[in-house]
mmCIF file of N, CA and C in Angstrom:
data_model
loop_
_atom_site.group_PDB
_atom_site.id
_atom_site.type_symbol
_atom_site.label_atom_id
_atom_site.label_comp_id
_atom_site.label_asym_id
_atom_site.label_seq_id
_atom_site.Cartn_x
_atom_site.Cartn_y
_atom_site.Cartn_z
ATOM 1 N N MET P 1 -8.167 3.211 69.337
ATOM 2 C CA MET P 1 -8.946 3.812 68.304
ATOM 3 C C MET P 1 -9.011 2.871 67.114
ATOM 4 N N PHE P 2 -10.089 3.020 66.461
ATOM 5 C CA PHE P 2 -10.278 2.183 65.284
ATOM 6 C C PHE P 2 -9.699 2.878 64.062
ATOM 7 N N GLN P 3 -9.040 2.113 63.260
ATOM 8 C CA GLN P 3 -8.500 2.665 62.028
ATOM 9 C C GLN P 3 -9.347 2.161 60.869
ATOM 10 N N GLN P 4 -9.812 3.117 60.011
ATOM 11 C CA GLN P 4 -10.673 2.739 58.895
ATOM 12 C C GLN P 4 -9.804 2.209 57.757
ATOM 13 N N GLU P 5 -10.199 1.088 57.234
ATOM 14 C CA GLU P 5 -9.439 0.507 56.149
ATOM 15 C C GLU P 5 -9.782 1.225 54.839
ATOM 16 N N PRO P 6 -8.786 1.469 54.008
ATOM 17 C CA PRO P 6 -9.067 2.122 52.726
ATOM 18 C C PRO P 6 -9.916 1.224 51.834
ATOM 19 N N THR P 7 -10.776 1.854 51.044
ATOM 20 C CA THR P 7 -11.632 1.093 50.135
ATOM 21 C C THR P 7 -11.229 1.405 48.693
ATOM 22 N N MET P 8 -11.637 0.562 47.802
ATOM 23 C CA MET P 8 -11.331 0.742 46.383
ATOM 24 C C MET P 8 -12.323 1.695 45.724
ATOM 25 N N PHE P 9 -13.476 1.921 46.330
ATOM 26 C CA PHE P 9 -14.519 2.724 45.719
ATOM 27 C C PHE P 9 -14.612 4.076 46.409
ATOM 28 N N PRO P 10 -14.830 5.146 45.646
ATOM 29 C CA PRO P 10 -14.981 6.466 46.257
ATOM 30 C C PRO P 10 -16.291 6.534 47.027
ATOM 31 N N GLY P 11 -16.394 7.556 47.821
ATOM 32 C CA GLY P 11 -17.607 7.745 48.598
ATOM 33 C C GLY P 11 -18.808 7.995 47.707
ATOM 34 N N PRO P 12 -20.015 7.879 48.270
ATOM 35 C CA PRO P 12 -21.228 8.043 47.473
ATOM 36 C C PRO P 12 -21.341 9.438 46.851
ATOM 37 N N GLN P 13 -20.807 10.469 47.503
ATOM 38 C CA GLN P 13 -20.892 11.820 46.945
ATOM 39 C C GLN P 13 -20.040 11.930 45.674
ATOM 40 N N VAL P 14 -18.841 11.360 45.712
ATOM 41 C CA VAL P 14 -17.953 11.420 44.554
ATOM 42 C C VAL P 14 -18.569 10.637 43.398
ATOM 43 N N ALA P 15 -19.117 9.485 43.682
ATOM 44 C CA ALA P 15 -19.749 8.676 42.646
ATOM 45 C C ALA P 15 -20.935 9.413 42.030
ATOM 46 N N ALA P 16 -21.717 10.101 42.844
ATOM 47 C CA ALA P 16 -22.864 10.851 42.331
ATOM 48 C C ALA P 16 -22.411 11.993 41.434
ATOM 49 N N VAL P 17 -21.355 12.697 41.820
ATOM 50 C CA VAL P 17 -20.841 13.809 41.018
ATOM 51 C C VAL P 17 -20.312 13.289 39.678
ATOM 52 N N LEU P 18 -19.555 12.209 39.687
ATOM 53 C CA LEU P 18 -19.022 11.644 38.453
ATOM 54 C C LEU P 18 -20.131 11.154 37.527
ATOM 55 N N THR P 19 -21.128 10.499 38.086
ATOM 56 C CA THR P 19 -22.248 10.009 37.294
ATOM 57 C C THR P 19 -22.989 11.174 36.646
ATOM 58 N N THR P 20 -23.229 12.237 37.399
ATOM 59 C CA THR P 20 -23.919 13.410 36.868
ATOM 60 C C THR P 20 -23.098 14.066 35.752
ATOM 61 N N ALA P 21 -21.799 14.178 35.950
ATOM 62 C CA ALA P 21 -20.935 14.795 34.943
ATOM 63 C C ALA P 21 -20.955 13.998 33.640
ATOM 64 N N ILE P 22 -20.911 12.688 33.751
ATOM 65 C CA ILE P 22 -20.938 11.836 32.557
ATOM 66 C C ILE P 22 -22.273 11.964 31.840
ATOM 67 N N MET P 23 -23.359 11.996 32.577
ATOM 68 C CA MET P 23 -24.685 12.124 31.971
ATOM 69 C C MET P 23 -24.841 13.477 31.286
ATOM 70 N N LEU P 24 -24.349 14.535 31.898
ATOM 71 C CA LEU P 24 -24.474 15.864 31.304
ATOM 72 C C LEU P 24 -23.587 16.017 30.077
ATOM 73 N N ALA P 25 -22.487 15.299 30.026
ATOM 74 C CA ALA P 25 -21.604 15.383 28.860
ATOM 75 C C ALA P 25 -22.320 14.908 27.602
ATOM 76 N N GLY P 26 -23.234 13.993 27.736
ATOM 77 C CA GLY P 26 -24.008 13.500 26.595
ATOM 78 C C GLY P 26 -25.058 14.482 26.125
ATOM 79 N N CYS P 27 -25.327 15.520 26.898
ATOM 80 C CA CYS P 27 -26.362 16.493 26.546
ATOM 81 C C CYS P 27 -25.807 17.737 25.874
ATOM 82 N N THR P 28 -24.528 17.811 25.643
ATOM 83 C CA THR P 28 -23.955 19.013 25.049
ATOM 84 C C THR P 28 -24.216 19.035 23.561
ATOM 85 N N ASN P 29 -24.282 20.229 22.996
ATOM 86 C CA ASN P 29 -24.460 20.387 21.558
ATOM 87 C C ASN P 29 -23.093 20.497 20.913
ATOM 88 N N ALA P 30 -22.821 19.600 19.986
ATOM 89 C CA ALA P 30 -21.557 19.666 19.256
ATOM 90 C C ALA P 30 -21.754 20.567 18.044
ATOM 91 N N THR P 31 -20.839 21.483 17.841
ATOM 92 C CA THR P 31 -20.900 22.334 16.664
ATOM 93 C C THR P 31 -19.692 22.041 15.805
ATOM 94 N N PHE P 32 -19.906 22.036 14.508
ATOM 95 C CA PHE P 32 -18.842 21.753 13.570
ATOM 96 C C PHE P 32 -18.637 22.967 12.688
ATOM 97 N N PRO P 33 -17.409 23.246 12.291
ATOM 98 C CA PRO P 33 -17.174 24.398 11.422
ATOM 99 C C PRO P 33 -17.851 24.187 10.082
ATOM 100 N N PRO P 34 -18.291 25.259 9.435
ATOM 101 C CA PRO P 34 -18.946 25.100 8.146
ATOM 102 C C PRO P 34 -17.977 24.539 7.108
ATOM 103 N N SER P 35 -18.517 23.754 6.210
ATOM 104 C CA SER P 35 -17.708 23.147 5.168
ATOM 105 C C SER P 35 -17.255 24.217 4.180
ATOM 106 N N SER P 36 -16.063 24.041 3.658
ATOM 107 C CA SER P 36 -15.549 25.014 2.693
ATOM 108 C C SER P 36 -16.176 24.816 1.318
ATOM 109 N N SER P 37 -16.781 23.650 1.076
ATOM 110 C CA SER P 37 -17.423 23.425 -0.210
ATOM 111 C C SER P 37 -18.934 23.556 -0.051
ATOM 112 N N PRO P 38 -19.603 24.069 -1.088
ATOM 113 C CA PRO P 38 -21.049 24.244 -0.999
ATOM 114 C C PRO P 38 -21.774 22.914 -0.961
ATOM 115 N N ALA P 39 -22.923 22.894 -0.329
ATOM 116 C CA ALA P 39 -23.726 21.679 -0.279
ATOM 117 C C ALA P 39 -24.335 21.437 -1.657
ATOM 118 N N LEU P 40 -24.284 20.212 -2.116
ATOM 119 C CA LEU P 40 -24.832 19.884 -3.417
ATOM 120 C C LEU P 40 -26.311 19.584 -3.293
ATOM 121 N N VAL P 41 -27.114 20.122 -4.211
ATOM 122 C CA VAL P 41 -28.552 19.859 -4.181
ATOM 123 C C VAL P 41 -28.890 18.602 -4.967
ATOM 124 N N ASP P 42 -27.977 18.158 -5.821
ATOM 125 C CA ASP P 42 -28.167 16.924 -6.569
ATOM 126 C C ASP P 42 -26.807 16.236 -6.697
ATOM 127 N N CYS P 43 -26.584 15.511 -7.748
ATOM 128 C CA CYS P 43 -25.306 14.809 -7.931
ATOM 129 C C CYS P 43 -24.156 15.753 -8.238
ATOM 130 N N GLY P 44 -24.449 17.016 -8.469
ATOM 131 C CA GLY P 44 -23.449 18.004 -8.839
ATOM 132 C C GLY P 44 -23.746 18.645 -10.186
ATOM 133 N N ALA P 45 -24.762 18.133 -10.898
ATOM 134 C CA ALA P 45 -25.086 18.633 -12.234
ATOM 135 C C ALA P 45 -25.587 20.074 -12.207
ATOM 136 N N ALA P 46 -26.359 20.432 -11.206
ATOM 137 C CA ALA P 46 -26.926 21.791 -11.142
ATOM 138 C C ALA P 46 -25.824 22.845 -11.082
ATOM 139 N N GLU P 47 -24.737 22.527 -10.405
ATOM 140 C CA GLU P 47 -23.623 23.465 -10.272
ATOM 141 C C GLU P 47 -22.899 23.699 -11.597
ATOM 142 N N LEU P 48 -23.072 22.789 -12.556
ATOM 143 C CA LEU P 48 -22.318 22.869 -13.806
ATOM 144 C C LEU P 48 -23.105 23.472 -14.962
ATOM 145 N N GLN P 49 -24.358 23.818 -14.755
ATOM 146 C CA GLN P 49 -25.178 24.332 -15.865
ATOM 147 C C GLN P 49 -24.616 25.635 -16.437
ATOM 148 N N SER P 50 -23.925 26.399 -15.642
ATOM 149 C CA SER P 50 -23.340 27.654 -16.137
ATOM 150 C C SER P 50 -22.000 27.418 -16.836
ATOM 151 N N LYS P 51 -21.522 26.174 -16.874
ATOM 152 C CA LYS P 51 -20.210 25.876 -17.456
ATOM 153 C C LYS P 51 -20.305 25.121 -18.777
ATOM 154 N N LEU P 52 -21.497 25.069 -19.365
ATOM 155 C CA LEU P 52 -21.660 24.386 -20.649
ATOM 156 C C LEU P 52 -20.739 25.044 -21.677
ATOM 157 N N GLY P 53 -20.112 24.218 -22.520
ATOM 158 C CA GLY P 53 -19.198 24.722 -23.536
ATOM 159 C C GLY P 53 -17.750 24.806 -23.083
ATOM 160 N N GLN P 54 -17.486 24.562 -21.815
ATOM 161 C CA GLN P 54 -16.116 24.616 -21.313
ATOM 162 C C GLN P 54 -15.472 23.232 -21.421
ATOM 163 N N PRO P 55 -14.150 23.161 -21.521
ATOM 164 C CA PRO P 55 -13.471 21.873 -21.677
ATOM 165 C C PRO P 55 -13.584 20.990 -20.429
ATOM 166 N N VAL P 56 -13.752 19.703 -20.686
ATOM 167 C CA VAL P 56 -13.844 18.704 -19.618
ATOM 168 C C VAL P 56 -12.534 17.938 -19.574
ATOM 169 N N GLY P 57 -12.006 17.751 -18.365
ATOM 170 C CA GLY P 57 -10.783 16.984 -18.184
ATOM 171 C C GLY P 57 -10.999 15.872 -17.187
ATOM 172 N N GLY P 58 -10.089 14.931 -17.132
ATOM 173 C CA GLY P 58 -10.201 13.815 -16.187
ATOM 174 C C GLY P 58 -11.324 12.884 -16.561
ATOM 175 N N GLY P 59 -11.686 12.035 -15.625
ATOM 176 C CA GLY P 59 -12.753 11.090 -15.907
ATOM 177 C C GLY P 59 -13.233 10.333 -14.691
ATOM 178 N N THR P 60 -12.726 10.710 -13.524
ATOM 179 C CA THR P 60 -13.163 10.053 -12.295
ATOM 180 C C THR P 60 -13.611 11.110 -11.293
ATOM 181 N N ALA P 61 -14.207 10.670 -10.200
ATOM 182 C CA ALA P 61 -14.681 11.598 -9.170
ATOM 183 C C ALA P 61 -13.546 12.374 -8.530
ATOM 184 N N THR P 62 -12.326 11.877 -8.623
ATOM 185 C CA THR P 62 -11.209 12.567 -7.982
ATOM 186 C C THR P 62 -10.462 13.528 -8.900
ATOM 187 N N ASP P 63 -10.634 13.360 -10.227
ATOM 188 C CA ASP P 63 -9.875 14.240 -11.120
ATOM 189 C C ASP P 63 -10.693 14.942 -12.199
ATOM 190 N N ALA P 64 -12.004 14.721 -12.263
ATOM 191 C CA ALA P 64 -12.821 15.358 -13.296
ATOM 192 C C ALA P 64 -12.878 16.861 -13.073
ATOM 193 N N SER P 65 -12.720 17.594 -14.180
ATOM 194 C CA SER P 65 -12.765 19.049 -14.088
ATOM 195 C C SER P 65 -13.542 19.611 -15.273
ATOM 196 N N VAL P 66 -14.111 20.781 -15.083
ATOM 197 C CA VAL P 66 -14.774 21.517 -16.153
ATOM 198 C C VAL P 66 -14.213 22.927 -16.120
ATOM 199 N N GLY P 67 -13.667 23.354 -17.237
ATOM 200 C CA GLY P 67 -13.060 24.673 -17.280
ATOM 201 C C GLY P 67 -11.853 24.800 -16.370
ATOM 202 N N GLY P 68 -11.166 23.685 -16.119
ATOM 203 C CA GLY P 68 -9.980 23.704 -15.267
ATOM 204 C C GLY P 68 -10.266 23.660 -13.776
ATOM 205 N N VAL P 69 -11.543 23.566 -13.384
ATOM 206 C CA VAL P 69 -11.929 23.518 -11.973
ATOM 207 C C VAL P 69 -12.477 22.132 -11.656
ATOM 208 N N LEU P 70 -11.966 21.510 -10.595
ATOM 209 C CA LEU P 70 -12.470 20.191 -10.197
ATOM 210 C C LEU P 70 -13.960 20.255 -9.919
ATOM 211 N N VAL P 71 -14.678 19.224 -10.346
ATOM 212 C CA VAL P 71 -16.119 19.183 -10.114
ATOM 213 C C VAL P 71 -16.414 18.489 -8.792
ATOM 214 N N LEU P 72 -17.507 18.889 -8.166
ATOM 215 C CA LEU P 72 -17.981 18.253 -6.939
ATOM 216 C C LEU P 72 -19.103 17.297 -7.307
ATOM 217 N N SER P 73 -19.076 16.121 -6.737
ATOM 218 C CA SER P 73 -20.117 15.137 -6.995
ATOM 219 C C SER P 73 -20.344 14.308 -5.745
ATOM 220 N N LYS P 74 -21.591 13.871 -5.561
ATOM 221 C CA LYS P 74 -21.908 12.997 -4.426
ATOM 222 C C LYS P 74 -21.457 11.567 -4.668
ATOM 223 N N GLY P 75 -21.196 11.227 -5.929
ATOM 224 C CA GLY P 75 -20.821 9.849 -6.258
ATOM 225 C C GLY P 75 -19.813 9.817 -7.382
ATOM 226 N N ASP P 76 -19.962 8.803 -8.231
ATOM 227 C CA ASP P 76 -19.062 8.639 -9.369
ATOM 228 C C ASP P 76 -19.261 9.758 -10.380
ATOM 229 N N VAL P 77 -18.248 9.983 -11.199
ATOM 230 C CA VAL P 77 -18.323 10.918 -12.320
ATOM 231 C C VAL P 77 -18.025 10.124 -13.577
ATOM 232 N N ARG P 78 -18.880 10.310 -14.573
ATOM 233 C CA ARG P 78 -18.708 9.596 -15.840
ATOM 234 C C ARG P 78 -18.632 10.631 -16.964
ATOM 235 N N VAL P 79 -17.507 10.655 -17.671
ATOM 236 C CA VAL P 79 -17.342 11.532 -18.826
ATOM 237 C C VAL P 79 -17.711 10.713 -20.055
ATOM 238 N N ILE P 80 -18.678 11.215 -20.816
ATOM 239 C CA ILE P 80 -19.219 10.471 -21.959
ATOM 240 C C ILE P 80 -18.912 11.228 -23.249
ATOM 241 N N ALA P 81 -18.115 10.599 -24.097
ATOM 242 C CA ALA P 81 -17.765 11.172 -25.398
ATOM 243 C C ALA P 81 -18.847 10.807 -26.417
ATOM 244 N N PRO P 82 -18.918 11.540 -27.533
ATOM 245 C CA PRO P 82 -19.914 11.228 -28.563
ATOM 246 C C PRO P 82 -19.769 9.791 -29.065
ATOM 247 N N GLY P 83 -20.879 9.074 -29.146
ATOM 248 C CA GLY P 83 -20.881 7.701 -29.637
ATOM 249 C C GLY P 83 -20.382 6.668 -28.649
ATOM 250 N N GLN P 84 -19.985 7.088 -27.461
ATOM 251 C CA GLN P 84 -19.474 6.141 -26.464
ATOM 252 C C GLN P 84 -20.623 5.344 -25.874
ATOM 253 N N ALA P 85 -20.456 4.034 -25.802
ATOM 254 C CA ALA P 85 -21.464 3.180 -25.184
ATOM 255 C C ALA P 85 -21.372 3.304 -23.666
ATOM 256 N N VAL P 86 -22.527 3.447 -23.018
ATOM 257 C CA VAL P 86 -22.570 3.521 -21.556
ATOM 258 C C VAL P 86 -23.666 2.618 -21.038
ATOM 259 N N ILE P 87 -23.459 2.063 -19.888
ATOM 260 C CA ILE P 87 -24.476 1.238 -19.247
ATOM 261 C C ILE P 87 -25.630 2.143 -18.812
ATOM 262 N N GLN P 88 -26.839 1.662 -18.897
ATOM 263 C CA GLN P 88 -28.008 2.498 -18.647
ATOM 264 C C GLN P 88 -28.584 2.360 -17.238
ATOM 265 N N ASN P 89 -27.848 1.757 -16.313
ATOM 266 C CA ASN P 89 -28.367 1.673 -14.939
ATOM 267 C C ASN P 89 -28.372 3.068 -14.324
ATOM 268 N N TYR P 90 -29.369 3.358 -13.529
ATOM 269 C CA TYR P 90 -29.524 4.692 -12.940
ATOM 270 C C TYR P 90 -28.922 4.732 -11.544
ATOM 271 N N SER P 91 -28.124 5.756 -11.285
ATOM 272 C CA SER P 91 -27.565 6.005 -9.959
ATOM 273 C C SER P 91 -27.713 7.494 -9.692
ATOM 274 N N GLU P 92 -28.588 7.863 -8.777
ATOM 275 C CA GLU P 92 -28.897 9.285 -8.557
ATOM 276 C C GLU P 92 -27.698 10.109 -8.124
ATOM 277 N N ASP P 93 -26.686 9.486 -7.554
ATOM 278 C CA ASP P 93 -25.498 10.224 -7.109
ATOM 279 C C ASP P 93 -24.415 10.327 -8.181
ATOM 280 N N ARG P 94 -24.582 9.619 -9.310
ATOM 281 C CA ARG P 94 -23.564 9.656 -10.366
ATOM 282 C C ARG P 94 -23.754 10.900 -11.232
ATOM 283 N N LEU P 95 -22.656 11.583 -11.523
ATOM 284 C CA LEU P 95 -22.652 12.757 -12.382
ATOM 285 C C LEU P 95 -22.178 12.351 -13.768
ATOM 286 N N ASN P 96 -23.021 12.589 -14.770
ATOM 287 C CA ASN P 96 -22.674 12.312 -16.163
ATOM 288 C C ASN P 96 -22.290 13.617 -16.845
ATOM 289 N N LEU P 97 -21.110 13.647 -17.441
ATOM 290 C CA LEU P 97 -20.645 14.811 -18.183
ATOM 291 C C LEU P 97 -20.560 14.414 -19.653
ATOM 292 N N GLU P 98 -21.536 14.839 -20.436
ATOM 293 C CA GLU P 98 -21.553 14.528 -21.860
ATOM 294 C C GLU P 98 -20.779 15.611 -22.607
ATOM 295 N N THR P 99 -19.845 15.163 -23.463
ATOM 296 C CA THR P 99 -18.986 16.101 -24.177
ATOM 297 C C THR P 99 -19.220 16.033 -25.685
ATOM 298 N N ASP P 100 -18.795 17.082 -26.380
ATOM 299 C CA ASP P 100 -18.840 17.076 -27.841
ATOM 300 C C ASP P 100 -17.518 16.502 -28.361
ATOM 301 N N GLY P 101 -17.334 16.523 -29.670
ATOM 302 C CA GLY P 101 -16.137 15.949 -30.289
ATOM 303 C C GLY P 101 -14.843 16.615 -29.860
ATOM 304 N N SER P 102 -14.919 17.850 -29.407
ATOM 305 C CA SER P 102 -13.699 18.547 -28.981
ATOM 306 C C SER P 102 -13.490 18.488 -27.460
ATOM 307 N N GLY P 103 -14.341 17.730 -26.765
ATOM 308 C CA GLY P 103 -14.168 17.562 -25.326
ATOM 309 C C GLY P 103 -14.788 18.651 -24.477
ATOM 310 N N LYS P 104 -15.709 19.423 -25.065
ATOM 311 C CA LYS P 104 -16.381 20.489 -24.311
ATOM 312 C C LYS P 104 -17.710 19.989 -23.768
ATOM 313 N N LEU P 105 -18.096 20.501 -22.622
ATOM 314 C CA LEU P 105 -19.304 20.050 -21.934
ATOM 315 C C LEU P 105 -20.571 20.436 -22.696
ATOM 316 N N LEU P 106 -21.355 19.411 -23.070
ATOM 317 C CA LEU P 106 -22.652 19.632 -23.702
ATOM 318 C C LEU P 106 -23.791 19.584 -22.689
ATOM 319 N N ARG P 107 -23.671 18.620 -21.757
ATOM 320 C CA ARG P 107 -24.751 18.398 -20.808
ATOM 321 C C ARG P 107 -24.198 17.754 -19.540
ATOM 322 N N ALA P 108 -24.710 18.187 -18.389
ATOM 323 C CA ALA P 108 -24.372 17.566 -17.104
ATOM 324 C C ALA P 108 -25.675 17.080 -16.493
ATOM 325 N N THR P 109 -25.734 15.771 -16.232
ATOM 326 C CA THR P 109 -26.951 15.181 -15.680
ATOM 327 C C THR P 109 -26.615 14.203 -14.570
ATOM 328 N N CYS P 110 -27.624 13.879 -13.798
ATOM 329 C CA CYS P 110 -27.481 12.843 -12.769
ATOM 330 C C CYS P 110 -27.974 11.533 -13.357
ATOM 331 N N GLY P 111 -27.421 10.459 -12.936
ATOM 332 C CA GLY P 111 -27.901 9.158 -13.378
ATOM 333 C C GLY P 111 -26.800 8.207 -13.550
#
């Protein structure tokens, strides 16, 4: 009797099943859990319009707060005190927090 030598490759049926499974895996819909933070419609300024007059703290995107609550921004956060010189380059994702002499929010704008 002839003895069949083992091969390194699976039979054509196994290869077809594996190929089909790999191709179908690329067709699945991935779902992600909803984010716990709201989606920003701009740099974050729109969310702060109801907080005018509240104290501003920090000065960077990681620690800036208004009324004791961290602010959300798509980019940098710039806290601007009265009379402070600022560069005038425009960045749509940058959040500008303009304050009065006592550190309270006067205006929140993008730029």
